[in-house]
Amino acid sequence: MIPFTYARAGDEEDAVRLAGTAGSTYLGGGTNLVDLLRRTVERPSALVDVTGLSSSIEDSGGGLMIGAAARNTAVAEHRLVRTRYPVLSRAILAGASGQIRNMATVGGNLLQRTRCPYFYDVAGYRCNKRNPGEGCDAVGGPHRGHAILGASPACIAVHPSDMCVALAALDADVHLRGAGGSRLVPLTGLHRLPGTHPEIETVLAPGELITGVQLPAPVTGERSAYRKVRDRASYAFALVSVAALLGVQDGVVTSARLALGGVAPKPWRAYTAERSLIGGPATATAFRAAAEAELAAATPLRDNGFKVELAVRTITAVLDGLVREERA
Amino acid sequence: MTEDGGPVRINGSPVALPDDPRVSLLDLLREQAGLHGTKKGCDQGACGACTVLVDGQRVLSCLALAVQYAGREVVTIEGLSEGDTPHPLQRAFVEHEGFQCGYCTPGQICSALGMMAEVERGVPSYVTADLGAATAGLDGDELRERMSGNLCRCGAYNGIADAVAETFAGRTR
């Protein structure tokens, strides 16, 4: 690691003031940042520790407000999350390991960097995220784990979070605070697609702080599921993951909220599939058609074409499972 | 900025925090405190060999900057035995041959103790069928799912699982 200073923020205002210095970075549980520091992928001159800020998880008008410093385990095990938003519990529990979930914060999970191996290998490969404009060695060389949706010729890295996939499906909003004041952005609008500037990953202004995540009240009658497909049964990043919330009445889909992980540079809300589903029959045939409509936009590369069919099958299976659960 | 400073407590004894914020909790344990039981495996959060307990919760000491742990209570493998009497889980690892080379063992044991506390608290896992259930257990795939953050290159998983299951059954009986 290159040298940096360390300061612990006492409150949000303090944090934003401390991070006003160029080269500052916020530090949560450190589970991603410390690794990036050690590899010199991240080279901040100052760390502002925000783990002492709000970690409360509270009812908010039938919805839920989660402080950004809440640890992943604390969210996954919270009674209100398990009963109102089981898809969020399940997604968090699908990610990382017990040890890492005890350390990692909600804010840090939202801002974690891709696990693209080319991004991490400072000495070995070119990466437009690390060194804007130098090129991307992932495009030409083994890339079976990379993006099939939303990527660009400059970057094909995927967003690694499971939690964010559930939050995207749940219509979460993210509370931000900067030097100029506070604002709210939808989670689906927090992360940017790479385009020609993959080094810019979110809409956050320099020094802007994530202070919390807000969830709207659950939709009555929706059933939900999170399924993660990966190379080993546990403790691995997703090849494809699906967060789904589905409402069905008399065999007709009344509401559908769907998001995908492991396939895109950001948590991918599957709006095309949702439009195809709503008002249609709750059948496996219709589910597959909706999944195929979403994946019609896929641009697979040499090694990752399998993800297209895998995503279609996983979406279909998850939705079909929810309907069977409903009938049972 | 707050200074809730003070040392970190390791197995009951205060240890001064490093001046350099780059020092990991793992390096503090091994190089400042002279506690070599906690192992450095991958040093990148992939293997679990460096697992310790902080205020009773299992964490990866390689991904923890020591300066973040002022005033916290750290327990390592050295802090588990009572004098010459090993912890029941340590004894169970010996009885069930829950190791071959032993390098992952301190992390496995600390992780298992943290996991038991999570189960007793009712924390669900990815394979828990009913997230609404108030209690959790180690039946079926639960134990292996919850211990998946600890790798064993020798492949002593069956012995590890047996040792943990037996000790846990003894605790909840």
Coordinates of C-alpha atoms in Angstrom, one line a residue:
Chain A
M1 CA 0.0 0.0 0.0
I2 CA 1.1 3.5 -0.6
P3 CA 0.9 5.8 2.5
F4 CA -2.4 7.4 3.5
T5 CA -3.8 9.2 6.5
Y6 CA -6.7 7.9 8.5
A7 CA -9.5 9.8 10.3
R8 CA -12.6 8.6 11.9
A9 CA -15.7 10.6 11.1
G10 CA -17.9 11.5 14.1
D11 CA -21.0 12.4 12.0
E12 CA -22.1 12.9 8.4
E13 CA -21.1 16.5 8.3
D14 CA -17.7 15.7 9.7
A15 CA -17.3 12.9 7.1
V16 CA -18.2 15.2 4.2
R17 CA -15.8 17.9 5.5
L18 CA -12.9 15.4 6.0
A19 CA -13.5 13.9 2.5
G20 CA -13.4 17.4 0.9
T21 CA -9.6 17.0 0.4
A22 CA -8.6 15.7 -3.0
G23 CA -7.5 12.1 -2.9
S24 CA -9.8 11.1 0.0
T25 CA -11.8 7.9 0.0
Y26 CA -14.5 6.7 2.4
L27 CA -13.7 3.5 4.3
G28 CA -16.4 1.1 5.5
G29 CA -15.7 -2.4 6.5
G30 CA -12.6 -2.5 4.2
T31 CA -13.4 -5.9 2.7
N32 CA -12.9 -4.7 -0.8
L33 CA -10.9 -1.4 -0.3
V34 CA -8.1 -3.0 1.8
D35 CA -7.5 -5.5 -0.9
L36 CA -7.5 -2.8 -3.6
L37 CA -5.1 -0.7 -1.5
R38 CA -2.7 -3.6 -1.0
R39 CA -2.6 -4.2 -4.8
T40 CA -2.3 -0.4 -5.4
V41 CA -5.3 -0.5 -7.6
E42 CA -6.7 2.2 -5.3
R43 CA -4.2 4.9 -4.2
P44 CA -5.9 7.4 -2.0
S45 CA -4.0 9.8 0.2
A46 CA -6.6 9.9 3.0
L47 CA -9.1 7.4 4.3
V48 CA -12.2 8.7 6.1
D49 CA -13.7 5.9 8.3
V50 CA -17.5 6.1 8.2
T51 CA -18.3 3.0 10.1
G52 CA -19.3 5.1 13.1
L53 CA -22.2 6.7 11.2
S54 CA -25.8 5.6 11.2
S55 CA -26.2 1.8 11.1
S56 CA -29.9 1.8 12.3
I57 CA -32.5 -0.3 10.5
E58 CA -36.0 1.2 11.1
D59 CA -39.5 1.2 9.9
S60 CA -40.2 4.2 7.7
G61 CA -43.9 4.5 6.9
G62 CA -44.3 0.8 6.1
G63 CA -41.0 0.8 4.3
L64 CA -37.6 0.6 5.7
M65 CA -34.6 2.9 6.3
I66 CA -31.2 1.3 6.5
G67 CA -28.2 3.3 7.7
A68 CA -25.3 3.0 5.3
A69 CA -23.0 1.8 8.1
A70 CA -25.2 -1.2 8.8
R71 CA -23.2 -4.4 8.4
N72 CA -24.5 -6.9 5.8
T73 CA -25.2 -9.5 8.5
A74 CA -27.2 -7.0 10.5
V75 CA -29.4 -6.3 7.5
A76 CA -29.8 -10.0 6.5
E77 CA -30.8 -11.1 10.0
H78 CA -33.1 -8.1 10.8
R79 CA -36.7 -9.2 11.6
L80 CA -38.2 -6.5 9.3
V81 CA -36.0 -7.4 6.4
R82 CA -36.7 -11.1 6.8
T83 CA -40.4 -10.6 6.9
R84 CA -41.0 -7.7 4.5
Y85 CA -38.1 -8.1 2.1
P86 CA -36.9 -11.8 2.2
V87 CA -35.4 -11.3 -1.2
L88 CA -33.0 -8.8 0.3
S89 CA -32.0 -11.2 3.1
R90 CA -31.5 -14.0 0.7
A91 CA -29.4 -11.9 -1.7
I92 CA -27.1 -10.7 1.0
L93 CA -26.7 -14.2 2.4
A94 CA -25.8 -15.4 -1.1
G95 CA -22.8 -13.1 -1.2
A96 CA -19.3 -13.5 0.3
S97 CA -18.8 -15.4 3.5
G98 CA -20.0 -15.2 7.1
Q99 CA -16.8 -13.3 8.1
I100 CA -17.0 -10.8 5.2
R101 CA -20.8 -10.2 5.8
N102 CA -20.0 -9.3 9.4
M103 CA -17.5 -6.7 8.3
A104 CA -19.0 -5.2 5.1
T105 CA -21.3 -2.2 5.3
V106 CA -24.3 -1.4 3.1
G107 CA -22.6 1.7 1.7
G108 CA -19.5 -0.3 0.9
N109 CA -21.5 -3.0 -0.8
L110 CA -23.1 -0.4 -3.1
L111 CA -19.7 1.0 -4.0
Q112 CA -17.6 -2.2 -4.2
R113 CA -15.5 -2.5 -7.3
T114 CA -15.7 -5.1 -10.0
R115 CA -13.9 -8.4 -9.4
C116 CA -12.7 -8.4 -13.1
P117 CA -9.2 -10.1 -12.8
Y118 CA -7.7 -7.7 -15.4
F119 CA -8.7 -4.8 -13.2
Y120 CA -6.9 -6.3 -10.2
D121 CA -3.7 -7.3 -12.0
V122 CA -1.8 -4.0 -12.0
A123 CA 1.4 -5.5 -13.4
G124 CA -0.1 -7.9 -15.9
Y125 CA -2.9 -6.3 -17.9
R126 CA -4.3 -3.1 -19.4
C127 CA -7.5 -1.8 -17.9
N128 CA -9.5 1.3 -18.8
K129 CA -10.9 1.5 -15.3
R130 CA -7.5 1.7 -13.7
N131 CA -5.8 3.7 -16.4
P132 CA -8.4 5.4 -18.5
G133 CA -7.6 5.2 -22.2
E134 CA -4.9 2.5 -22.1
G135 CA -7.2 -0.3 -23.4
C136 CA -8.9 -3.4 -22.1
D137 CA -7.2 -6.8 -22.1
A138 CA -10.4 -8.5 -21.0
V139 CA -12.1 -7.9 -24.4
G140 CA -9.6 -10.2 -26.2
G141 CA -8.8 -12.7 -23.7
P142 CA -10.4 -15.2 -21.4
H143 CA -13.7 -13.5 -20.4
R144 CA -16.2 -16.1 -19.5
G145 CA -17.2 -14.2 -16.4
H146 CA -17.8 -10.9 -18.1
A147 CA -20.8 -8.8 -19.1
I148 CA -23.3 -9.7 -21.8
L149 CA -25.6 -6.6 -21.2
G150 CA -24.7 -2.9 -20.9
A151 CA -20.9 -3.4 -21.6
S152 CA -18.9 -1.3 -24.0
P153 CA -15.7 -1.8 -26.1
A154 CA -13.9 0.0 -23.3
C155 CA -15.0 -2.2 -20.5
I156 CA -16.8 -5.5 -20.1
A157 CA -16.5 -5.9 -16.3
V158 CA -19.5 -6.9 -14.2
H159 CA -20.8 -5.5 -11.0
P160 CA -20.3 -8.1 -8.3
S161 CA -22.9 -7.3 -5.7
D162 CA -25.8 -9.6 -4.8
M163 CA -27.4 -7.2 -2.4
C164 CA -27.6 -4.5 -5.1
V165 CA -29.6 -6.9 -7.4
A166 CA -32.3 -7.3 -4.7
L167 CA -32.3 -3.6 -4.0
A168 CA -32.7 -2.8 -7.7
A169 CA -35.7 -5.1 -7.9
L170 CA -37.1 -3.6 -4.7
D171 CA -37.1 0.0 -6.1
A172 CA -34.7 1.1 -3.4
D173 CA -33.6 4.8 -3.1
V174 CA -30.1 5.8 -2.0
H175 CA -29.6 8.8 0.3
L176 CA -26.6 10.9 -0.5
R177 CA -25.0 13.8 1.3
G178 CA -22.3 16.1 -0.2
A179 CA -20.9 19.5 0.5
G180 CA -23.8 21.0 -1.4
G181 CA -26.5 19.2 0.6
S182 CA -28.5 16.0 0.5
R183 CA -30.3 14.2 -2.3
L184 CA -32.0 11.0 -3.1
V185 CA -31.3 8.8 -6.2
P186 CA -32.9 5.6 -7.2
L187 CA -30.6 2.6 -6.8
T188 CA -31.1 1.8 -10.5
G189 CA -29.7 5.3 -11.3
L190 CA -26.7 5.1 -8.9
H191 CA -24.4 3.1 -11.1
R192 CA -23.4 4.2 -14.6
L193 CA -22.8 2.0 -17.6
P194 CA -19.1 2.2 -18.8
G195 CA -19.5 3.8 -22.2
T196 CA -16.2 5.4 -23.0
H197 CA -15.5 6.3 -19.3
P198 CA -15.5 3.0 -17.3
E199 CA -13.5 4.7 -14.6
I200 CA -16.6 6.7 -13.6
E201 CA -18.8 4.0 -12.0
T202 CA -21.5 6.0 -10.2
V203 CA -23.3 9.3 -10.3
L204 CA -21.7 10.4 -7.0
A205 CA -20.0 13.7 -7.0
P206 CA -16.4 13.7 -5.6
G207 CA -16.7 13.5 -1.8
E208 CA -20.4 12.7 -1.8
L209 CA -21.4 10.2 0.9
I210 CA -24.0 7.4 0.9
T211 CA -25.8 7.8 4.1
G212 CA -28.6 5.3 3.8
V213 CA -30.9 3.1 1.7
Q214 CA -34.6 3.4 1.7
L215 CA -37.1 0.7 0.7
P216 CA -40.7 1.5 -0.2
A217 CA -43.4 -0.6 1.5
P218 CA -43.7 -4.1 0.1
V219 CA -46.3 -4.7 -2.6
T220 CA -49.2 -6.8 -1.2
G221 CA -49.4 -10.3 -2.6
E222 CA -46.0 -10.4 -4.3
R223 CA -43.9 -13.5 -3.8
S224 CA -40.1 -13.1 -4.1
A225 CA -37.0 -15.2 -4.7
Y226 CA -33.3 -14.7 -5.2
R227 CA -31.3 -17.4 -7.0
K228 CA -27.6 -17.3 -7.7
V229 CA -25.8 -19.5 -10.2
R230 CA -22.1 -19.9 -9.7
D231 CA -19.1 -22.1 -10.3
R232 CA -19.2 -23.6 -6.8
A233 CA -22.1 -24.0 -4.4
S234 CA -21.0 -21.2 -2.0
Y235 CA -18.6 -18.3 -1.6
A236 CA -18.2 -17.4 -5.3
F237 CA -19.4 -14.5 -7.4
A238 CA -22.4 -15.0 -9.6
L239 CA -22.3 -16.1 -13.2
V240 CA -26.0 -15.2 -13.2
S241 CA -28.2 -14.2 -10.4
V242 CA -31.9 -13.3 -10.4
A243 CA -34.0 -11.3 -7.9
A244 CA -37.7 -11.6 -8.7
L245 CA -40.9 -10.3 -7.1
L246 CA -44.1 -11.6 -8.8
G247 CA -47.8 -10.9 -8.2
V248 CA -50.3 -13.3 -9.8
Q249 CA -54.1 -13.3 -9.7
D250 CA -56.3 -15.9 -11.4
G251 CA -53.3 -17.0 -13.5
V252 CA -52.5 -13.5 -14.7
V253 CA -49.3 -11.6 -13.8
T254 CA -50.4 -8.4 -12.0
S255 CA -46.9 -7.2 -11.0
A256 CA -43.4 -8.2 -11.8
R257 CA -40.1 -6.8 -10.6
L258 CA -37.0 -8.5 -11.9
A259 CA -33.2 -7.7 -11.6
L260 CA -30.1 -9.6 -12.8
G261 CA -26.6 -9.9 -11.3
G262 CA -23.4 -11.2 -12.9
V263 CA -24.3 -10.2 -16.4
A264 CA -23.9 -6.4 -16.5
P265 CA -21.7 -3.5 -15.3
K266 CA -24.5 -2.5 -12.9
P267 CA -27.3 -4.3 -11.1
W268 CA -29.5 -4.9 -14.1
R269 CA -33.2 -4.1 -13.7
A270 CA -35.0 -6.2 -16.4
Y271 CA -37.6 -3.7 -17.5
T272 CA -38.1 -5.3 -20.9
A273 CA -39.0 -8.7 -19.3
E274 CA -41.3 -6.9 -16.8
R275 CA -43.3 -5.3 -19.6
S276 CA -43.6 -8.6 -21.3
L277 CA -44.8 -10.3 -18.1
I278 CA -47.3 -7.9 -16.7
G279 CA -50.9 -8.7 -17.8
G280 CA -49.8 -11.9 -19.4
P281 CA -50.4 -15.5 -18.4
A282 CA -48.3 -16.9 -15.5
T283 CA -47.0 -19.8 -17.4
A284 CA -43.5 -21.1 -18.1
T285 CA -43.9 -20.4 -21.8
A286 CA -44.7 -16.7 -21.1
F287 CA -41.8 -16.5 -18.5
R288 CA -39.3 -17.9 -21.1
A289 CA -40.6 -15.4 -23.7
A290 CA -40.1 -12.5 -21.3
A291 CA -36.6 -13.7 -20.4
E292 CA -35.7 -14.0 -24.1
A293 CA -37.1 -10.5 -24.7
E294 CA -34.7 -9.2 -22.1
L295 CA -31.7 -11.1 -23.3
A296 CA -32.4 -10.1 -26.9
A297 CA -30.2 -7.1 -26.2
A298 CA -27.3 -9.3 -25.1
T299 CA -23.9 -8.9 -26.9
P300 CA -22.0 -12.0 -25.8
L301 CA -18.3 -12.3 -26.6
R302 CA -16.3 -15.4 -27.5
D303 CA -16.3 -17.0 -24.0
N304 CA -19.5 -15.8 -22.2
G305 CA -22.3 -16.7 -24.6
F306 CA -23.4 -19.4 -22.2
K307 CA -24.6 -16.7 -19.9
V308 CA -27.4 -15.7 -22.3
E309 CA -29.1 -19.1 -22.2
L310 CA -28.2 -19.5 -18.5
A311 CA -29.9 -16.2 -17.7
V312 CA -33.0 -17.1 -19.7
R313 CA -33.3 -20.5 -18.0
T314 CA -32.7 -19.0 -14.5
I315 CA -35.3 -16.3 -14.9
T316 CA -37.8 -18.8 -16.2
A317 CA -37.1 -21.3 -13.4
V318 CA -37.3 -18.6 -10.7
L319 CA -40.6 -17.2 -11.9
D320 CA -42.0 -20.7 -12.4
G321 CA -40.9 -21.6 -8.9
L322 CA -42.8 -18.6 -7.5
V323 CA -46.0 -19.7 -9.2
R324 CA -45.6 -23.3 -8.0
E325 CA -45.0 -22.0 -4.5
E326 CA -48.2 -19.9 -4.7
R327 CA -50.2 -23.0 -5.8
A328 CA -48.7 -25.2 -3.1
Chain B
M1 CA -13.4 13.5 13.9
T2 CA -13.6 11.4 17.0
E3 CA -10.8 9.8 18.9
D4 CA -12.4 6.8 20.6
G5 CA -8.8 5.6 20.6
G6 CA -7.3 3.5 23.2
P7 CA -5.6 0.2 22.5
V8 CA -7.2 -2.9 21.0
R9 CA -7.6 -5.7 23.5
I10 CA -6.3 -9.0 22.3
N11 CA -7.1 -12.1 24.4
G12 CA -7.7 -9.8 27.3
S13 CA -4.5 -7.8 27.1
P14 CA -4.2 -4.3 25.7
V15 CA -2.1 -3.9 22.5
A16 CA -1.2 -0.4 21.2
L17 CA -2.6 0.4 17.8
P18 CA 0.0 1.0 15.1
D19 CA 1.1 4.5 14.1
D20 CA 0.8 3.4 10.4
P21 CA -2.8 3.0 9.4
R22 CA -1.7 0.5 6.7
V23 CA -1.1 -2.2 9.2
S24 CA -3.7 -4.9 9.1
L25 CA -5.1 -6.5 12.2
L26 CA -3.5 -9.8 11.0
D27 CA -0.1 -8.2 10.9
L28 CA -0.6 -6.5 14.2
L29 CA -1.4 -9.9 15.7
R30 CA 1.5 -11.7 14.2
E31 CA 4.2 -9.1 14.1
Q32 CA 3.5 -6.7 17.0
A33 CA 1.7 -9.0 19.5
G34 CA 3.8 -12.1 18.6
L35 CA 0.7 -14.2 18.2
H36 CA 1.5 -16.6 15.3
G37 CA -1.5 -18.8 15.7
T38 CA -3.6 -16.7 13.3
K39 CA -2.4 -17.6 9.8
K40 CA -1.8 -15.5 6.7
G41 CA -3.1 -17.6 3.8
C42 CA -4.1 -15.5 0.8
D43 CA -4.0 -12.1 2.4
Q44 CA -6.9 -11.1 0.2
G45 CA -10.0 -12.4 1.9
A46 CA -10.4 -15.6 -0.1
C47 CA -9.3 -18.4 2.3
G48 CA -10.4 -17.6 5.8
A49 CA -7.2 -18.7 7.5
C50 CA -6.9 -15.3 9.3
T51 CA -10.3 -15.5 10.9
V52 CA -10.5 -14.1 14.4
L53 CA -13.3 -13.1 16.7
V54 CA -14.0 -9.4 17.4
D55 CA -16.5 -8.7 20.1
G56 CA -17.6 -12.3 19.5
Q57 CA -18.1 -11.9 15.7
R58 CA -15.9 -13.7 13.2
V59 CA -14.0 -11.4 10.8
L60 CA -11.1 -11.7 8.4
S61 CA -8.1 -10.0 10.1
C62 CA -6.3 -9.7 6.7
L63 CA -9.0 -7.3 5.4
A64 CA -9.2 -5.3 8.7
L65 CA -7.1 -2.2 9.2
A66 CA -6.0 -2.4 12.8
V67 CA -6.7 1.4 13.4
Q68 CA -10.4 0.6 12.9
Y69 CA -10.4 -1.7 16.0
A70 CA -9.6 0.7 18.8
G71 CA -11.3 -0.4 22.0
R72 CA -12.5 -3.7 20.5
E73 CA -12.0 -7.1 22.0
V74 CA -10.2 -9.6 19.8
V75 CA -9.9 -13.3 20.5
T76 CA -7.5 -15.5 18.6
I77 CA -6.8 -19.2 18.7
E78 CA -4.4 -18.5 21.6
G79 CA -7.2 -17.1 23.7
L80 CA -9.5 -20.2 23.5
S81 CA -7.8 -22.7 25.8
E82 CA -8.0 -22.6 29.6
G83 CA -4.3 -23.0 30.5
D84 CA -3.3 -26.4 29.2
T85 CA -6.9 -27.5 28.7
P86 CA -8.0 -27.1 25.0
H87 CA -11.3 -25.7 24.1
P88 CA -13.9 -28.4 23.4
L89 CA -13.9 -27.6 19.7
Q90 CA -10.1 -27.9 19.6
R91 CA -10.4 -31.3 21.2
A92 CA -13.1 -32.3 18.7
F93 CA -10.8 -31.3 15.8
V94 CA -8.2 -33.7 17.2
E95 CA -10.7 -36.5 17.7
H96 CA -12.2 -36.2 14.3
E97 CA -8.9 -35.5 12.5
G98 CA -10.3 -32.1 11.3
F99 CA -6.9 -31.2 9.8
Q100 CA -3.9 -32.5 8.0
C101 CA -1.3 -29.8 7.7
G102 CA -3.1 -27.6 10.2
Y103 CA -2.5 -24.3 8.5
C104 CA -6.3 -23.5 8.1
T105 CA -7.2 -24.9 11.6
P106 CA -7.0 -21.7 13.7
G107 CA -9.2 -19.9 11.2
Q108 CA -11.6 -22.9 11.0
I109 CA -12.0 -23.0 14.8
C110 CA -12.5 -19.3 15.3
S111 CA -14.9 -19.2 12.3
A112 CA -16.9 -22.1 13.7
L113 CA -17.2 -20.4 17.1
G114 CA -18.4 -17.2 15.5
M115 CA -20.8 -19.3 13.4
M116 CA -22.2 -21.0 16.4
A117 CA -23.0 -17.7 18.0
E118 CA -24.8 -16.6 14.8
V119 CA -26.9 -19.8 14.8
E120 CA -27.8 -19.3 18.4
R121 CA -28.8 -15.8 17.6
G122 CA -31.1 -17.2 14.8
V123 CA -29.2 -15.7 11.9
P124 CA -30.4 -17.4 8.7
S125 CA -28.1 -18.7 5.8
Y126 CA -28.6 -18.8 2.1
V127 CA -29.8 -22.4 2.4
T128 CA -32.3 -21.7 5.2
A129 CA -35.7 -22.7 3.9
D130 CA -37.8 -20.4 6.0
L131 CA -36.3 -17.0 6.6
G132 CA -39.2 -16.1 8.9
A133 CA -38.2 -18.8 11.4
A134 CA -36.9 -17.4 14.7
T135 CA -34.4 -20.2 15.2
A136 CA -31.6 -21.6 13.1
G137 CA -29.8 -24.9 13.1
L138 CA -27.0 -26.9 11.4
D139 CA -29.0 -29.6 9.7
G140 CA -28.6 -30.6 6.1
D141 CA -26.4 -28.2 4.1
E142 CA -26.4 -25.5 6.8
L143 CA -23.1 -26.2 8.4
R144 CA -21.2 -26.4 5.1
E145 CA -22.9 -23.3 3.7
R146 CA -22.1 -21.3 6.9
M147 CA -18.4 -22.5 6.9
S148 CA -17.8 -22.0 3.2
G149 CA -15.6 -19.0 3.9
N150 CA -12.9 -21.3 5.3
L151 CA -10.9 -23.3 2.7
C152 CA -8.8 -26.4 3.5
R153 CA -6.3 -27.3 0.8
C154 CA -5.8 -30.7 2.4
G155 CA -9.5 -31.4 2.1
A156 CA -10.2 -32.3 5.7
Y157 CA -13.7 -31.0 5.3
N158 CA -15.5 -34.2 6.6
G159 CA -13.5 -34.2 9.8
I160 CA -14.0 -30.4 10.3
A161 CA -17.7 -30.8 9.7
D162 CA -18.0 -33.7 12.2
A163 CA -16.0 -31.8 14.8
V164 CA -18.1 -28.7 14.5
A165 CA -21.4 -30.6 14.4
E166 CA -20.5 -32.6 17.5
T167 CA -19.3 -29.6 19.5
F168 CA -22.4 -27.6 18.5
A169 CA -24.7 -30.4 19.4
G170 CA -23.0 -30.4 22.8
R171 CA -23.6 -26.7 23.3
T172 CA -27.3 -26.6 22.3
R173 CA -28.3 -29.8 24.1

